[in-house]
PDB file of C-alpha atoms in Angstrom:
ATOM      1  CA  LYS A 144     177.464 102.863 128.026  1.00  0.00           C
ATOM      2  CA  ALA A 145     178.215 103.593 124.377  1.00  0.00           C
ATOM      3  CA  GLY A 146     180.464 101.154 122.556  1.00  0.00           C
ATOM      4  CA  VAL A 147     183.559 101.796 120.490  1.00  0.00           C
ATOM      5  CA  THR A 148     182.818 104.061 117.559  1.00  0.00           C
ATOM      6  CA  GLN A 149     184.814 104.307 114.372  1.00  0.00           C
ATOM      7  CA  THR A 150     184.568 106.852 111.597  1.00  0.00           C
ATOM      8  CA  PRO A 151     184.163 106.754 108.750  1.00  0.00           C
ATOM      9  CA  ARG A 152     182.568 103.348 108.272  1.00  0.00           C
ATOM     10  CA  TYR A 153     183.458 103.135 104.594  1.00  0.00           C
ATOM     11  CA  LEU A 154     186.183 104.776 102.593  1.00  0.00           C
ATOM     12  CA  ILE A 155     187.386 104.549  99.009  1.00  0.00           C
ATOM     13  CA  LYS A 156     190.830 105.905  98.197  1.00  0.00           C
ATOM     14  CA  THR A 157     193.190 105.824  95.263  1.00  0.00           C
ATOM     15  CA  ARG A 158     196.605 104.213  95.324  1.00  0.00           C
ATOM     16  CA  GLY A 159     199.235 106.686  96.517  1.00  0.00           C
ATOM     17  CA  GLN A 160     196.851 108.743  98.635  1.00  0.00           C
ATOM     18  CA  GLN A 161     196.842 108.825 102.411  1.00  0.00           C
ATOM     19  CA  VAL A 162     193.994 108.174 104.817  1.00  0.00           C
ATOM     20  CA  THR A 163     193.153 108.885 108.445  1.00  0.00           C
ATOM     21  CA  LEU A 164     190.783 106.713 110.452  1.00  0.00           C
ATOM     22  CA  SER A 165     189.305 107.676 113.795  1.00  0.00           C
ATOM     23  CA  CYS A 166     188.358 105.678 116.868  1.00  0.00           C
ATOM     24  CA  SER A 167     186.526 106.745 120.028  1.00  0.00           C
ATOM     25  CA  PRO A 168     186.932 104.178 122.831  1.00  0.00           C
ATOM     26  CA  ILE A 169     184.383 103.226 125.463  1.00  0.00           C
ATOM     27  CA  SER A 170     184.198 105.882 128.147  1.00  0.00           C
ATOM     28  CA  GLY A 171     186.851 105.197 130.784  1.00  0.00           C
ATOM     29  CA  HIS A 172     188.942 102.949 128.563  1.00  0.00           C
ATOM     30  CA  ARG A 173     192.474 104.212 128.151  1.00  0.00           C
ATOM     31  CA  SER A 174     194.023 101.572 125.922  1.00  0.00           C
ATOM     32  CA  VAL A 175     193.276 101.578 122.200  1.00  0.00           C
ATOM     33  CA  SER A 176     194.519  98.939 119.789  1.00  0.00           C
ATOM     34  CA  TRP A 177     194.232  98.765 116.024  1.00  0.00           C
ATOM     35  CA  TYR A 178     193.907  95.643 113.893  1.00  0.00           C
ATOM     36  CA  GLN A 179     193.778  94.993 110.184  1.00  0.00           C
ATOM     37  CA  GLN A 180     191.396  92.284 108.979  1.00  0.00           C
ATOM     38  CA  THR A 181     191.695  90.740 105.515  1.00  0.00           C
ATOM     39  CA  PRO A 182     190.354  87.458 104.097  1.00  0.00           C
ATOM     40  CA  GLY A 183     193.860  86.179 103.450  1.00  0.00           C
ATOM     41  CA  GLN A 184     195.765  87.246 106.572  1.00  0.00           C
ATOM     42  CA  GLY A 185     192.920  87.375 109.055  1.00  0.00           C
ATOM     43  CA  LEU A 186     193.198  89.717 112.034  1.00  0.00           C
ATOM     44  CA  GLN A 187     196.624  91.267 112.468  1.00  0.00           C
ATOM     45  CA  PHE A 188     197.744  93.597 115.225  1.00  0.00           C
ATOM     46  CA  LEU A 189     198.901  97.029 114.117  1.00  0.00           C
ATOM     47  CA  PHE A 190     199.650  98.930 117.337  1.00  0.00           C
ATOM     48  CA  GLU A 191     198.380  99.784 120.795  1.00  0.00           C
ATOM     49  CA  TYR A 192     198.266 103.137 122.534  1.00  0.00           C
ATOM     50  CA  PHE A 193     197.933 103.937 126.196  1.00  0.00           C
ATOM     51  CA  SER A 194     198.059 107.414 127.725  1.00  0.00           C
ATOM     52  CA  GLU A 195     199.042 108.922 124.380  1.00  0.00           C
ATOM     53  CA  THR A 196     202.049 106.584 124.068  1.00  0.00           C
ATOM     54  CA  GLN A 197     202.527 103.690 121.688  1.00  0.00           C
ATOM     55  CA  ARG A 198     203.100 100.633 123.882  1.00  0.00           C
ATOM     56  CA  ASN A 199     203.139  97.862 121.302  1.00  0.00           C
ATOM     57  CA  LYS A 200     203.664  97.650 117.592  1.00  0.00           C
ATOM     58  CA  GLY A 201     202.982  94.897 115.082  1.00  0.00           C
ATOM     59  CA  ASN A 202     204.900  93.996 111.956  1.00  0.00           C
ATOM     60  CA  PHE A 203     203.603  96.619 109.575  1.00  0.00           C
ATOM     61  CA  PRO A 204     205.631  99.076 107.490  1.00  0.00           C
ATOM     62  CA  GLY A 205     206.200 102.635 108.634  1.00  0.00           C
ATOM     63  CA  ARG A 206     203.440 103.835 106.306  1.00  0.00           C
ATOM     64  CA  PHE A 207     201.081 102.800 109.089  1.00  0.00           C
ATOM     65  CA  SER A 208     201.114 105.164 112.032  1.00  0.00           C
ATOM     66  CA  GLY A 209     198.838 106.204 114.821  1.00  0.00           C
ATOM     67  CA  ARG A 210     198.378 108.514 117.718  1.00  0.00           C
ATOM     68  CA  GLN A 211     196.229 108.907 120.778  1.00  0.00           C
ATOM     69  CA  PHE A 212     194.843 112.074 122.241  1.00  0.00           C
ATOM     70  CA  SER A 213     194.449 113.092 125.881  1.00  0.00           C
ATOM     71  CA  ASN A 214     190.769 112.051 125.805  1.00  0.00           C
ATOM     72  CA  SER A 215     191.890 108.533 124.691  1.00  0.00           C
ATOM     73  CA  ARG A 216     190.501 108.975 121.184  1.00  0.00           C
ATOM     74  CA  SER A 217     192.849 107.547 118.595  1.00  0.00           C
ATOM     75  CA  GLU A 218     193.613 107.987 114.949  1.00  0.00           C
ATOM     76  CA  MET A 219     195.524 105.831 112.553  1.00  0.00           C
ATOM     77  CA  ASN A 220     197.073 107.037 109.352  1.00  0.00           C
ATOM     78  CA  VAL A 221     198.168 105.142 106.291  1.00  0.00           C
ATOM     79  CA  SER A 222     200.330 107.020 103.816  1.00  0.00           C
ATOM     80  CA  THR A 223     201.084 106.158 100.197  1.00  0.00           C
ATOM     81  CA  LEU A 224     198.222 103.700  99.986  1.00  0.00           C
ATOM     82  CA  GLU A 225     198.737 100.404  98.164  1.00  0.00           C
ATOM     83  CA  LEU A 226     196.107  98.061  96.747  1.00  0.00           C
ATOM     84  CA  GLY A 227     197.008  95.546  99.459  1.00  0.00           C
ATOM     85  CA  ASP A 228     195.949  98.001 102.150  1.00  0.00           C
ATOM     86  CA  SER A 229     192.314  97.322 101.281  1.00  0.00           C
ATOM     87  CA  ALA A 230     190.932  95.839 104.468  1.00  0.00           C
ATOM     88  CA  LEU A 231     188.646  96.255 107.434  1.00  0.00           C
ATOM     89  CA  TYR A 232     190.443  98.296 110.074  1.00  0.00           C
ATOM     90  CA  LEU A 233     189.262  97.551 113.575  1.00  0.00           C
ATOM     91  CA  CYS A 234     189.804  99.531 116.703  1.00  0.00           C
ATOM     92  CA  ALA A 235     189.531  97.929 120.137  1.00  0.00           C
ATOM     93  CA  SER A 236     189.500  99.549 123.545  1.00  0.00           C
ATOM     94  CA  SER A 237     190.386  98.151 126.947  1.00  0.00           C
ATOM     95  CA  LEU A 238     190.342  99.212 130.560  1.00  0.00           C
ATOM     96  CA  ALA A 239     193.850  99.935 131.732  1.00  0.00           C
ATOM     97  CA  GLY A 240     194.699  97.116 134.118  1.00  0.00           C
ATOM     98  CA  GLY A 241     192.051  94.862 132.671  1.00  0.00           C
ATOM     99  CA  ALA A 242     192.826  91.444 131.195  1.00  0.00           C
ATOM    100  CA  PRO A 243     194.625  91.906 127.863  1.00  0.00           C
ATOM    101  CA  GLY A 244     192.092  89.802 126.038  1.00  0.00           C
ATOM    102  CA  GLU A 245     189.153  91.855 127.247  1.00  0.00           C
ATOM    103  CA  GLN A 246     189.217  94.155 124.295  1.00  0.00           C
ATOM    104  CA  TYR A 247     186.013  95.621 122.917  1.00  0.00           C
ATOM    105  CA  PHE A 248     185.969  96.095 119.182  1.00  0.00           C
ATOM    106  CA  GLY A 249     184.271  98.751 117.112  1.00  0.00           C
ATOM    107  CA  PRO A 250     182.441  97.951 113.868  1.00  0.00           C
ATOM    108  CA  GLY A 251     185.487  98.827 111.793  1.00  0.00           C
ATOM    109  CA  THR A 252     186.261 101.061 108.841  1.00  0.00           C
ATOM    110  CA  ARG A 253     186.124  99.340 105.470  1.00  0.00           C
ATOM    111  CA  LEU A 254     188.926 100.816 103.349  1.00  0.00           C
ATOM    112  CA  THR A 255     189.005 100.121  99.633  1.00  0.00           C
ATOM    113  CA  VAL A 256     192.056 101.206  97.641  1.00  0.00           C
ATOM    114  CA  THR A 257     191.628 101.437  93.874  1.00  0.00           C
TER     115      THR A 257
ATOM    116  CA  GLN B 278     204.973  82.135 111.133  1.00  0.00           C
ATOM    117  CA  GLN B 279     201.447  81.424 112.274  1.00  0.00           C
ATOM    118  CA  GLN B 280     201.578  81.350 116.046  1.00  0.00           C
ATOM    119  CA  VAL B 281     197.951  80.315 116.577  1.00  0.00           C
ATOM    120  CA  LYS B 282     196.515  77.668 114.266  1.00  0.00           C
ATOM    121  CA  GLN B 283     192.743  77.258 114.149  1.00  0.00           C
ATOM    122  CA  SER B 284     190.646  74.465 112.678  1.00  0.00           C
ATOM    123  CA  PRO B 285     188.391  73.785 110.960  1.00  0.00           C
ATOM    124  CA  GLN B 286     188.055  76.699 108.546  1.00  0.00           C
ATOM    125  CA  SER B 287     184.336  76.066 108.284  1.00  0.00           C
ATOM    126  CA  LEU B 288     181.842  73.980 110.182  1.00  0.00           C
ATOM    127  CA  ILE B 289     178.226  73.036 109.550  1.00  0.00           C
ATOM    128  CA  VAL B 290     176.179  71.798 112.486  1.00  0.00           C
ATOM    129  CA  GLN B 291     172.523  70.946 112.926  1.00  0.00           C
ATOM    130  CA  LYS B 292     170.438  72.852 115.431  1.00  0.00           C
ATOM    131  CA  GLY B 293     170.856  71.326 118.859  1.00  0.00           C
ATOM    132  CA  GLY B 294     174.211  69.780 118.015  1.00  0.00           C
ATOM    133  CA  ILE B 295     177.633  70.473 119.490  1.00  0.00           C
ATOM    134  CA  SER B 296     180.062  72.741 117.634  1.00  0.00           C
ATOM    135  CA  ILE B 297     183.748  72.192 118.348  1.00  0.00           C
ATOM    136  CA  ILE B 298     186.524  74.516 117.199  1.00  0.00           C
ATOM    137  CA  ASN B 299     190.159  73.792 117.939  1.00  0.00           C
ATOM    138  CA  CYS B 300     193.231  75.971 118.296  1.00  0.00           C
ATOM    139  CA  ALA B 301     196.897  75.204 118.824  1.00  0.00           C
ATOM    140  CA  TYR B 302     199.593  77.649 119.825  1.00  0.00           C
ATOM    141  CA  GLU B 303     203.362  77.627 119.618  1.00  0.00           C
ATOM    142  CA  ASN B 304     204.524  80.317 122.012  1.00  0.00           C
ATOM    143  CA  THR B 305     204.604  78.943 125.556  1.00  0.00           C
ATOM    144  CA  ALA B 306     204.747  82.515 126.866  1.00  0.00           C
ATOM    145  CA  PHE B 307     201.083  82.979 125.931  1.00  0.00           C
ATOM    146  CA  ASP B 308     199.020  83.088 129.104  1.00  0.00           C
ATOM    147  CA  TYR B 309     195.614  84.402 128.118  1.00  0.00           C
ATOM    148  CA  PHE B 310     193.325  82.780 125.563  1.00  0.00           C
ATOM    149  CA  PRO B 311     190.109  84.556 124.555  1.00  0.00           C
ATOM    150  CA  TRP B 312     187.532  83.540 121.976  1.00  0.00           C
ATOM    151  CA  TYR B 313     185.763  86.091 119.828  1.00  0.00           C
ATOM    152  CA  GLN B 314     182.554  85.887 117.813  1.00  0.00           C
ATOM    153  CA  GLN B 315     182.066  88.025 114.737  1.00  0.00           C
ATOM    154  CA  PHE B 316     178.868  88.583 112.776  1.00  0.00           C
ATOM    155  CA  PRO B 317     178.943  90.061 109.254  1.00  0.00           C
ATOM    156  CA  GLY B 318     179.361  93.809 109.345  1.00  0.00           C
ATOM    157  CA  LYS B 319     180.332  93.830 113.022  1.00  0.00           C
ATOM    158  CA  GLY B 320     183.542  93.848 114.958  1.00  0.00           C
ATOM    159  CA  PRO B 321     184.589  90.764 116.954  1.00  0.00           C
ATOM    160  CA  ALA B 322     182.912  90.407 120.347  1.00  0.00           C
ATOM    161  CA  LEU B 323     184.543  88.707 123.326  1.00  0.00           C
ATOM    162  CA  LEU B 324     182.777  85.432 124.146  1.00  0.00           C
ATOM    163  CA  ILE B 325     184.806  83.689 126.805  1.00  0.00           C
ATOM    164  CA  ALA B 326     188.439  83.512 127.890  1.00  0.00           C
ATOM    165  CA  ILE B 327     190.715  81.223 129.890  1.00  0.00           C
ATOM    166  CA  ARG B 328     194.120  81.254 131.572  1.00  0.00           C
ATOM    167  CA  PRO B 329     196.483  78.217 131.563  1.00  0.00           C
ATOM    168  CA  ASP B 330     195.977  77.470 135.266  1.00  0.00           C
ATOM    169  CA  VAL B 331     192.445  76.286 134.498  1.00  0.00           C
ATOM    170  CA  SER B 332     191.627  73.262 132.321  1.00  0.00           C
ATOM    171  CA  GLU B 333     188.035  74.183 131.592  1.00  0.00           C
ATOM    172  CA  LYS B 334     185.756  77.197 131.799  1.00  0.00           C
ATOM    173  CA  LYS B 335     182.058  77.250 131.118  1.00  0.00           C
ATOM    174  CA  GLU B 336     179.733  80.168 130.474  1.00  0.00           C
ATOM    175  CA  GLY B 337     176.227  79.180 129.496  1.00  0.00           C
ATOM    176  CA  ARG B 338     176.369  77.057 126.365  1.00  0.00           C
ATOM    177  CA  PHE B 339     180.022  77.963 125.705  1.00  0.00           C
ATOM    178  CA  THR B 340     182.916  75.963 127.169  1.00  0.00           C
ATOM    179  CA  ILE B 341     186.656  76.354 126.705  1.00  0.00           C
ATOM    180  CA  SER B 342     188.808  73.275 127.231  1.00  0.00           C
ATOM    181  CA  PHE B 343     192.523  73.895 127.718  1.00  0.00           C
ATOM    182  CA  ASN B 344     195.399  71.405 127.430  1.00  0.00           C
ATOM    183  CA  LYS B 345     198.608  73.125 128.496  1.00  0.00           C
ATOM    184  CA  SER B 346     200.939  70.198 127.770  1.00  0.00           C
ATOM    185  CA  ALA B 347     199.592  69.844 124.233  1.00  0.00           C
ATOM    186  CA  LYS B 348     199.421  73.610 123.754  1.00  0.00           C
ATOM    187  CA  GLN B 349     195.867  73.295 122.538  1.00  0.00           C
ATOM    188  CA  PHE B 350     192.527  74.791 123.471  1.00  0.00           C
ATOM    189  CA  SER B 351     189.071  74.405 122.083  1.00  0.00           C
ATOM    190  CA  LEU B 352     185.649  76.007 122.103  1.00  0.00           C
ATOM    191  CA  HIS B 353     182.573  73.854 122.531  1.00  0.00           C
ATOM    192  CA  ILE B 354     179.147  75.300 121.779  1.00  0.00           C
ATOM    193  CA  MET B 355     176.445  73.102 123.244  1.00  0.00           C
ATOM    194  CA  ASP B 356     172.890  73.031 121.866  1.00  0.00           C
ATOM    195  CA  SER B 357     173.985  75.089 118.851  1.00  0.00           C
ATOM    196  CA  GLN B 358     171.375  77.512 117.529  1.00  0.00           C
ATOM    197  CA  PRO B 359     170.972  79.213 114.133  1.00  0.00           C
ATOM    198  CA  GLY B 360     171.738  82.502 115.905  1.00  0.00           C
ATOM    199  CA  ASP B 361     175.209  81.129 116.705  1.00  0.00           C
ATOM    200  CA  SER B 362     176.050  81.200 112.989  1.00  0.00           C
ATOM    201  CA  ALA B 363     179.066  83.488 112.836  1.00  0.00           C
ATOM    202  CA  THR B 364     182.829  83.461 112.480  1.00  0.00           C
ATOM    203  CA  TYR B 365     184.728  82.439 115.601  1.00  0.00           C
ATOM    204  CA  PHE B 366     188.296  83.433 116.345  1.00  0.00           C
ATOM    205  CA  CYS B 367     190.616  82.091 118.981  1.00  0.00           C
ATOM    206  CA  ALA B 368     193.375  84.376 120.177  1.00  0.00           C
ATOM    207  CA  ALA B 369     196.300  84.497 122.567  1.00  0.00           C
ATOM    208  CA  SER B 370     198.288  87.124 124.413  1.00  0.00           C
ATOM    209  CA  LYS B 371     201.160  87.158 126.880  1.00  0.00           C
ATOM    210  CA  GLY B 372     201.612  88.989 130.147  1.00  0.00           C
ATOM    211  CA  SER B 373     200.263  92.494 130.242  1.00  0.00           C
ATOM    212  CA  ASN B 374     200.816  92.845 126.502  1.00  0.00           C
ATOM    213  CA  TYR B 375     197.592  93.946 124.840  1.00  0.00           C
ATOM    214  CA  LYS B 376     198.637  92.504 121.484  1.00  0.00           C
ATOM    215  CA  LEU B 377     196.289  89.701 120.518  1.00  0.00           C
ATOM    216  CA  THR B 378     197.498  87.012 118.109  1.00  0.00           C
ATOM    217  CA  PHE B 379     194.478  85.575 116.332  1.00  0.00           C
ATOM    218  CA  GLY B 380     193.737  82.300 114.617  1.00  0.00           C
ATOM    219  CA  LYS B 381     192.428  82.503 111.046  1.00  0.00           C
ATOM    220  CA  GLY B 382     188.819  81.984 112.088  1.00  0.00           C
ATOM    221  CA  THR B 383     186.100  79.349 111.719  1.00  0.00           C
ATOM    222  CA  LEU B 384     182.886  80.061 109.857  1.00  0.00           C
ATOM    223  CA  LEU B 385     180.137  78.259 111.772  1.00  0.00           C
ATOM    224  CA  THR B 386     176.779  77.589 110.132  1.00  0.00           C
ATOM    225  CA  VAL B 387     174.008  76.119 112.248  1.00  0.00           C
ATOM    226  CA  ASN B 388     171.212  74.713 110.148  1.00  0.00           C
ATOM    227  CA  PRO B 389     167.657  74.895 111.531  1.00  0.00           C
TER     228      PRO B 389
END
């Protein structure tokens, strides 16, 4: 079974631009979560989607948004990029009804904002 | 407010030794505690997890010890190998909430 895939793997953007990241979960997984990983703050939860609905949201500004499609694929969008948004963005998928901690992470998208 | 505190930040162990990483949590509503392993350039991978009704769980060379009264849990890696060199994260979640709260991570280096 294929793992979680994320595209693109690397991205360089300029401050003020917006960016869209994509995540394809493991086949059959219906929950998709997004995390931001930085050296200073570590892994921080952004939001979780299930059946095209946002179920949980972390403490990030409204510039960070996401959505999920009927095939469980998910996208996250960051508008008006700031230098501090440079990070590794990780997507994780889970079986609906599975243990919350049993999340399977993709390799991440490395976003650099200049 | 850091809800899950992890120590040490880095750890160097000789091959064959025991690696011990500790975590402490504040929120007593947490009821699921997974550990993740992350290699450079990869996403975190689930290693082992425990619920508060169990004091210890073992899977191969990896053991979680859980102390509910102290709100602490730890990961023990027995017979550590150079291939175990990675960053380890403890995490916690509550109920059916899929939000994981992570510790800051421990960089483990196992010398041959």
